[in-house]
PDB file of C-alpha atoms in Angstrom:
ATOM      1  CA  UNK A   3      87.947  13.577 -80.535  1.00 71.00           C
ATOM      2  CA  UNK A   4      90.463  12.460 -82.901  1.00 83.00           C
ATOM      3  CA  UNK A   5      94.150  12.563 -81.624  1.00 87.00           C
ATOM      4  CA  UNK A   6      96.610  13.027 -84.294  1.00 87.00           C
ATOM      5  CA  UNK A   7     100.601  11.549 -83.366  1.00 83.00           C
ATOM      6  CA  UNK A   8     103.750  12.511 -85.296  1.00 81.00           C
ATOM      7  CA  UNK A   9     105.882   9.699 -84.492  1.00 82.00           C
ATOM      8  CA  UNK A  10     108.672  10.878 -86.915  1.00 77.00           C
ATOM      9  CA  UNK A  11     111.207  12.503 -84.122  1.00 78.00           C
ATOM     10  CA  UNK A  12     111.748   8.383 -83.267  1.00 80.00           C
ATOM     11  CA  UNK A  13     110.416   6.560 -86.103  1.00 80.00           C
ATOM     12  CA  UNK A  14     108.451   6.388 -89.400  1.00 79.00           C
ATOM     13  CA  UNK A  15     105.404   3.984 -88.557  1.00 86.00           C
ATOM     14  CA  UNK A  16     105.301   1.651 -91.703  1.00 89.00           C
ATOM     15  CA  UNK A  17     102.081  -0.023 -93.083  1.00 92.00           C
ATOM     16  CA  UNK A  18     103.497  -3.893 -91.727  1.00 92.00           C
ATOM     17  CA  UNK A  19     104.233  -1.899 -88.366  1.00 92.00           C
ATOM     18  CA  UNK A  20     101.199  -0.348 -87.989  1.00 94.00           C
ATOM     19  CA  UNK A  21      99.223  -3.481 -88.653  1.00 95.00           C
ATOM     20  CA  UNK A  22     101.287  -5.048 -85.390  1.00 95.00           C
ATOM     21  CA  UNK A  23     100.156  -2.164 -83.755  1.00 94.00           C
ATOM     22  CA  UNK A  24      96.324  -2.497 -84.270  1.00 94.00           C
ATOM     23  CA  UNK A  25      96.968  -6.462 -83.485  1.00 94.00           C
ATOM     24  CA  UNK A  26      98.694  -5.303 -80.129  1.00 96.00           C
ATOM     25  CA  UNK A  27      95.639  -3.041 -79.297  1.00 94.00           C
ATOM     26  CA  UNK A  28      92.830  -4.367 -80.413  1.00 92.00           C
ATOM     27  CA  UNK A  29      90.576  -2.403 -78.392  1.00 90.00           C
ATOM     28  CA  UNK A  30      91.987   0.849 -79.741  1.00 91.00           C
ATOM     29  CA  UNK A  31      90.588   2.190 -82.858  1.00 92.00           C
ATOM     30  CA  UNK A  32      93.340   3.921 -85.040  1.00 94.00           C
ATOM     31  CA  UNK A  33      94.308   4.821 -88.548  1.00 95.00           C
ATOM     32  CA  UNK A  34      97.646   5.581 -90.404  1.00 94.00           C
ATOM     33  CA  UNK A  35      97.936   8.661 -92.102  1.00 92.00           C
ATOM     34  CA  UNK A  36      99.810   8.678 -95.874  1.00 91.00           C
ATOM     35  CA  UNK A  37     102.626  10.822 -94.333  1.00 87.00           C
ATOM     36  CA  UNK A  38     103.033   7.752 -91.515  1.00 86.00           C
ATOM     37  CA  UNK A  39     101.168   9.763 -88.820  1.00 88.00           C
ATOM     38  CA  UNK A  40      99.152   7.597 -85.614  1.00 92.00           C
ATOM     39  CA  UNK A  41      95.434   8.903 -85.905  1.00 93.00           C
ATOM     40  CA  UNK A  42      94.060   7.543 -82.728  1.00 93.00           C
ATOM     41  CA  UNK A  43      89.768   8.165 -83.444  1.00 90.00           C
ATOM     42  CA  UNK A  44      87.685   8.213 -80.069  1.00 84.00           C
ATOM     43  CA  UNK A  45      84.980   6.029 -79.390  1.00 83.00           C
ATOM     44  CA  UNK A  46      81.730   7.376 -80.707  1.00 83.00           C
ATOM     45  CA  UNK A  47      78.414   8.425 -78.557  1.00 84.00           C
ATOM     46  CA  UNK A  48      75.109   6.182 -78.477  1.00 91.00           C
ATOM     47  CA  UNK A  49      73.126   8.054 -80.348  1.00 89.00           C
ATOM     48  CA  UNK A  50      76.668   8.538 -82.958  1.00 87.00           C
ATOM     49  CA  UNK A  51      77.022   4.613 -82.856  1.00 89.00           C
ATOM     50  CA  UNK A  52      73.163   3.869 -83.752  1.00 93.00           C
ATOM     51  CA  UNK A  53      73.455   6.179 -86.646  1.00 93.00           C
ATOM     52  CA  UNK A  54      76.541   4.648 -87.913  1.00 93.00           C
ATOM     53  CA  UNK A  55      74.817   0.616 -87.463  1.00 95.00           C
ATOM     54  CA  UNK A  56      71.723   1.841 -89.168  1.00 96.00           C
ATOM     55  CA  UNK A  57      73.649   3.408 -92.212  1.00 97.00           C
ATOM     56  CA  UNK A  58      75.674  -0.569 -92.325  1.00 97.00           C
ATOM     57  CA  UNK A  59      72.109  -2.122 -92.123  1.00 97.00           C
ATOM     58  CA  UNK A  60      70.656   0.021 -95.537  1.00 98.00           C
ATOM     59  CA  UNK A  61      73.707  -0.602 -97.533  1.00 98.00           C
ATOM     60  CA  UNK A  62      74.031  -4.585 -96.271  1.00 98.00           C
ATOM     61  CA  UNK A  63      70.335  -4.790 -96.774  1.00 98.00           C
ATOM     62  CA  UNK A  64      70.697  -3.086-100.134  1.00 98.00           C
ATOM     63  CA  UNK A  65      73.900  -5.414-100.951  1.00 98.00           C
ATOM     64  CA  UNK A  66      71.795  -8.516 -99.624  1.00 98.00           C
ATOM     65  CA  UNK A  67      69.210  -8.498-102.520  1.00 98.00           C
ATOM     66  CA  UNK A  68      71.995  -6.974-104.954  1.00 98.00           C
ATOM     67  CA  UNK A  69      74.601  -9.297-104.257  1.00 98.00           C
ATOM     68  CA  UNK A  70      76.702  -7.256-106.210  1.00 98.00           C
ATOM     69  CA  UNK A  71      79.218  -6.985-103.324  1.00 98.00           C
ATOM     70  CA  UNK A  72      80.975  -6.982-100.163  1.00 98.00           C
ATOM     71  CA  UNK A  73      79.827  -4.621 -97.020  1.00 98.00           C
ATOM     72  CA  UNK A  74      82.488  -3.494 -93.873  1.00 98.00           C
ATOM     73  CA  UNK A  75      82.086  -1.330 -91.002  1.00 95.00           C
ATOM     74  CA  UNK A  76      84.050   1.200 -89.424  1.00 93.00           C
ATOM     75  CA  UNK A  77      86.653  -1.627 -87.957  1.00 92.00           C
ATOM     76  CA  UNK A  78      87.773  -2.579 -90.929  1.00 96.00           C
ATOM     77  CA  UNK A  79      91.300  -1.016 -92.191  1.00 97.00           C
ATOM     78  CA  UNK A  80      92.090  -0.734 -95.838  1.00 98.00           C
ATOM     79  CA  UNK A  81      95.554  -0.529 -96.966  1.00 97.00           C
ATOM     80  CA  UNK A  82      95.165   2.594 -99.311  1.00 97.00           C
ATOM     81  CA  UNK A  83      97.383   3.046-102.613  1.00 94.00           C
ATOM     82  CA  UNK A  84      98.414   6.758-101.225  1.00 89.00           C
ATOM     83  CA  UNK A  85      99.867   5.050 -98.350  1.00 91.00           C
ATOM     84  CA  UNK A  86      97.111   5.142 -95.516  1.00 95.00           C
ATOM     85  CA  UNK A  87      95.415   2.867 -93.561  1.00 97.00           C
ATOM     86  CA  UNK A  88      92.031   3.921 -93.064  1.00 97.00           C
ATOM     87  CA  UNK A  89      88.635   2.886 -91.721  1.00 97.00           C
ATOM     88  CA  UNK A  90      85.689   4.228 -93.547  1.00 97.00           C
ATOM     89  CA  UNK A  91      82.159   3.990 -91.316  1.00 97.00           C
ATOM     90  CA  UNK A  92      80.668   2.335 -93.941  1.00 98.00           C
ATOM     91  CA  UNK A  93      82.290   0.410 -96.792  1.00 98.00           C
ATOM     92  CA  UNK A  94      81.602  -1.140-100.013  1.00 98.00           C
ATOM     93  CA  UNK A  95      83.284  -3.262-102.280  1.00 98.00           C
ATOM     94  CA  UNK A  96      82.525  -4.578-106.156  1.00 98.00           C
ATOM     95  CA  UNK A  97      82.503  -8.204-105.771  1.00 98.00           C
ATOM     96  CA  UNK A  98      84.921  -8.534-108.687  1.00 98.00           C
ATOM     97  CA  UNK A  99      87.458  -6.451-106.960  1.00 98.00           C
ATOM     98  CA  UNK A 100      87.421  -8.256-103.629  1.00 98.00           C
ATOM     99  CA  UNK A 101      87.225 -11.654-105.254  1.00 98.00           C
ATOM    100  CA  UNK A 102      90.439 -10.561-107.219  1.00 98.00           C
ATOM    101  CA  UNK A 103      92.339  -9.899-103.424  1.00 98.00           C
ATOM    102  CA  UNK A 104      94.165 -13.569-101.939  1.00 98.00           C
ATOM    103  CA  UNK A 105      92.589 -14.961 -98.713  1.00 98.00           C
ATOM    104  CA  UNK A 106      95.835 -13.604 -96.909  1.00 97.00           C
ATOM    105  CA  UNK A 107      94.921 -10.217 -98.383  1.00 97.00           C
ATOM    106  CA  UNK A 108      91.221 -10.325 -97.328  1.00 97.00           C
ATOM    107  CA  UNK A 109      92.416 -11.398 -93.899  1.00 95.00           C
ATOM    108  CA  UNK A 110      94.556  -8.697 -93.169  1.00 95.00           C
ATOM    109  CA  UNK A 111      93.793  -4.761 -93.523  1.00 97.00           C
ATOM    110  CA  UNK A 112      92.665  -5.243 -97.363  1.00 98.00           C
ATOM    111  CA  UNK A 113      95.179  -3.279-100.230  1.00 98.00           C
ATOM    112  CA  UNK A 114      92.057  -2.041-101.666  1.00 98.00           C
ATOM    113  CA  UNK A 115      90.275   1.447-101.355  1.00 98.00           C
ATOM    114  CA  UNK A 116      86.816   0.914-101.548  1.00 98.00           C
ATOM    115  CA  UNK A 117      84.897   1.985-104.204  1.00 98.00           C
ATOM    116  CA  UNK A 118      81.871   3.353-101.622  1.00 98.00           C
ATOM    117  CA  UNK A 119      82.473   5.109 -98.689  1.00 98.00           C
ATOM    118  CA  UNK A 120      80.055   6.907 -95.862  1.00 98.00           C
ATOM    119  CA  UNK A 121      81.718   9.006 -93.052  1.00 98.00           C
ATOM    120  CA  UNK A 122      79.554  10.729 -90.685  1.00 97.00           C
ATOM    121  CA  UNK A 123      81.262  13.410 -88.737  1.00 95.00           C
ATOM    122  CA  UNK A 124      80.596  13.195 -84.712  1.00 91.00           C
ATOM    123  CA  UNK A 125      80.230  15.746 -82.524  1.00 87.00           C
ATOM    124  CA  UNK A 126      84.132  15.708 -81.472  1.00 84.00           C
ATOM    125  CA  UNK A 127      85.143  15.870 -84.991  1.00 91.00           C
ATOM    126  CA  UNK A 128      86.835  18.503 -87.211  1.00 93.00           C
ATOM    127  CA  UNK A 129      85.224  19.189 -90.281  1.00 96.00           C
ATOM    128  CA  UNK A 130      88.663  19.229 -92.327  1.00 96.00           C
ATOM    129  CA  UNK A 131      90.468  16.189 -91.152  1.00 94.00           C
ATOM    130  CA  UNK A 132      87.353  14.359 -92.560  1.00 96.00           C
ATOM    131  CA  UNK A 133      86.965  16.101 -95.775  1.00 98.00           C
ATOM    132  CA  UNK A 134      91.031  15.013 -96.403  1.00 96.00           C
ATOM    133  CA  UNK A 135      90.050  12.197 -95.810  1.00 97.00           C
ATOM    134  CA  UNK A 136      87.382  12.065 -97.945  1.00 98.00           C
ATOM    135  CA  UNK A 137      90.062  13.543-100.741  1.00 97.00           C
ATOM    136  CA  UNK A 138      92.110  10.562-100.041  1.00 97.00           C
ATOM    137  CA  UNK A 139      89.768   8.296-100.762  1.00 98.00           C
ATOM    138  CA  UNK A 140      89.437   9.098-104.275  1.00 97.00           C
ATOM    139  CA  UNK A 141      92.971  10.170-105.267  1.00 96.00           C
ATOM    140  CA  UNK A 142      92.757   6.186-104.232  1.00 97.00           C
ATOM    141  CA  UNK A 143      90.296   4.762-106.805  1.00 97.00           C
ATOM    142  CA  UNK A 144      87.102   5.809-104.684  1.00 98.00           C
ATOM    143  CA  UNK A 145      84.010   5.871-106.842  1.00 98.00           C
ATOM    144  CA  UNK A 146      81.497   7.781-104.867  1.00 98.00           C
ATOM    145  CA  UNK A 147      81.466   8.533-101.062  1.00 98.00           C
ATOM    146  CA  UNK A 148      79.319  10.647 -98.867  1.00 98.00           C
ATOM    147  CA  UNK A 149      80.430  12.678 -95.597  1.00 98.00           C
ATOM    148  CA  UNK A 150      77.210  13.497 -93.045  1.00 98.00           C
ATOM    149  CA  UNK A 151      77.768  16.398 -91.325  1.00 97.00           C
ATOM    150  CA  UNK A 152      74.618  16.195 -88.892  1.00 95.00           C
ATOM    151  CA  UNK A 153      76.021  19.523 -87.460  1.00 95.00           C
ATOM    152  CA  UNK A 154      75.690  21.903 -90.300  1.00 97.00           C
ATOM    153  CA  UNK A 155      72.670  19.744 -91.550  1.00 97.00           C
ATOM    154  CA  UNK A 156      74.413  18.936 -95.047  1.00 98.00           C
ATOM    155  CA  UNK A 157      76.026  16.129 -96.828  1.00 98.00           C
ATOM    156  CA  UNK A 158      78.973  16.403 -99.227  1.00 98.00           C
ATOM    157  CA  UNK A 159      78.992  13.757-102.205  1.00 98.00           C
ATOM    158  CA  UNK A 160      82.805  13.187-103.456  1.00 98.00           C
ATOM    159  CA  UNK A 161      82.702  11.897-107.137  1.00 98.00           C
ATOM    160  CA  UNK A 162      86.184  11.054-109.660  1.00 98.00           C
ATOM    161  CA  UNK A 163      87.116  14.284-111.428  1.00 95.00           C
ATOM    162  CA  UNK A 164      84.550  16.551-110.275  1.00 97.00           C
ATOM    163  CA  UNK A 165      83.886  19.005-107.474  1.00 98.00           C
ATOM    164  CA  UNK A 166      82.457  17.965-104.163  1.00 98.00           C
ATOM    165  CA  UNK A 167      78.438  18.472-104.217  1.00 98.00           C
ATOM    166  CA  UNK A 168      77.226  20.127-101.314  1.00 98.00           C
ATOM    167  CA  UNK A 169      73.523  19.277-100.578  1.00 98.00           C
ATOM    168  CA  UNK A 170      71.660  20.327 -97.195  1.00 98.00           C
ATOM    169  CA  UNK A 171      69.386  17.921 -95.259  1.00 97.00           C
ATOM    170  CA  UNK A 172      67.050  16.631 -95.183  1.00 97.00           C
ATOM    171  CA  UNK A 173      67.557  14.752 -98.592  1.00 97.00           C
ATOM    172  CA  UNK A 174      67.256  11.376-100.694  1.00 98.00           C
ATOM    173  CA  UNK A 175      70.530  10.333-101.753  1.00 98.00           C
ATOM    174  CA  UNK A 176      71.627   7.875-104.764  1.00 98.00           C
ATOM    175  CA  UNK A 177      73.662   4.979-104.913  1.00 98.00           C
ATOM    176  CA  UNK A 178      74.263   6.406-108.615  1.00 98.00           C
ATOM    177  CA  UNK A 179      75.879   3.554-110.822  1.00 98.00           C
ATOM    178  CA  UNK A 180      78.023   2.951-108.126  1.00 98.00           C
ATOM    179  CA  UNK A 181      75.439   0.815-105.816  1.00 98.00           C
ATOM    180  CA  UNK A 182      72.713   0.752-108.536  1.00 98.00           C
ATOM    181  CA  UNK A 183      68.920   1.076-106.710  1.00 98.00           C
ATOM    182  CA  UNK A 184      70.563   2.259-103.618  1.00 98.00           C
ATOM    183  CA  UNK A 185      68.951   5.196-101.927  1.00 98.00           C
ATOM    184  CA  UNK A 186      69.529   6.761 -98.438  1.00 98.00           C
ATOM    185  CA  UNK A 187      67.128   9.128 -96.897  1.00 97.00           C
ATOM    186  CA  UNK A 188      68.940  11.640 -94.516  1.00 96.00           C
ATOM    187  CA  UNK A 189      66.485  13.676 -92.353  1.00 90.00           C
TER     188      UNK A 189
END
């Protein structure tokens, strides 16, 4: 379960604060909404976390013989242009764009949204928080992401400037000419 905290009554949490934060608490996975907002995200199940390390594996095996970029998992924050902080389960950046970031940029939570993103909804989340999320990825620069929702046995593809593509499972789903040659096949 995902716990949501307005902290404005005694403070607006800013992007440099919220990075002392996560440095303070290392063992406490949490995101920053654009509004400022604490989003403290519950550790996932086994069967949750195996599903989320086997969807890291097929995109860093994918990126391995591509080389065309630069693979993160769900602990890694990115400084979003709207203003969030937030950790995709899967993440993928163009080589070209990461190369572009400075070492103290690529140490810290990178000022880059990535331009692939996978979320898979658990069992304790809400379907809507996740699609927002999903929104905020690409009124960031996202290129293509995908949310699994294992519950209603669907996927939703989010693509610039169109509408979000609602496909049932199981399917086979492209990389597009985002992660050319990438496929995923969700039973």
């Amino acid at each position: 379960m995902t716990t949501v905290l307005n902290l404005e009554p005694i403070t607006t949490l800013t992007r440099e604060q919220f990075y002392q934060l996560c440095l303070a608490n290392p063992d406490v996975p949490m995101e920053r909404s654009p509004k400022g907002e604490l989003i403290i995200m519950a550790p996932v199940g086994g069967e949750g976390g195996n599903q989320e390390a086997n969807l890291i594996i097929k995109v860093g095996v994918w990126n391995e013989r591509t080389q065309l970029g630069v693979v993160f998992s769900s602990q890694t924050a990115f400084s979003l242009p709207g203003g969030g902080d937030r950790a995709p389960d899967v993440a993928w950046v163009r080589l070209d764009r990461w190369q572009s970031l400075s070492q103290e940029e690529r140490e810290g939570f990178p000022p880059i949204c990535p331009d692939f993103v996978i979320e898979r909804r658990s069992r304790s989340d809400r379907l809507q928080p996740l699609q927002a999320k999903m929104q905020e990825y690409l009124s960031s620069g996202l290129q293509l992401g995908w949310l699994i929702n294992p519950q209603d046995r669907q996927v939703e593809i989010y693509r610039p400037t169109q509408p979000v593509e609602v496909i049932g499972l199981p399917v086979v789903l492209s990389g597009e000419t985002v992660l050319p040659g990438f496929e995923l096949r969700l039973d």
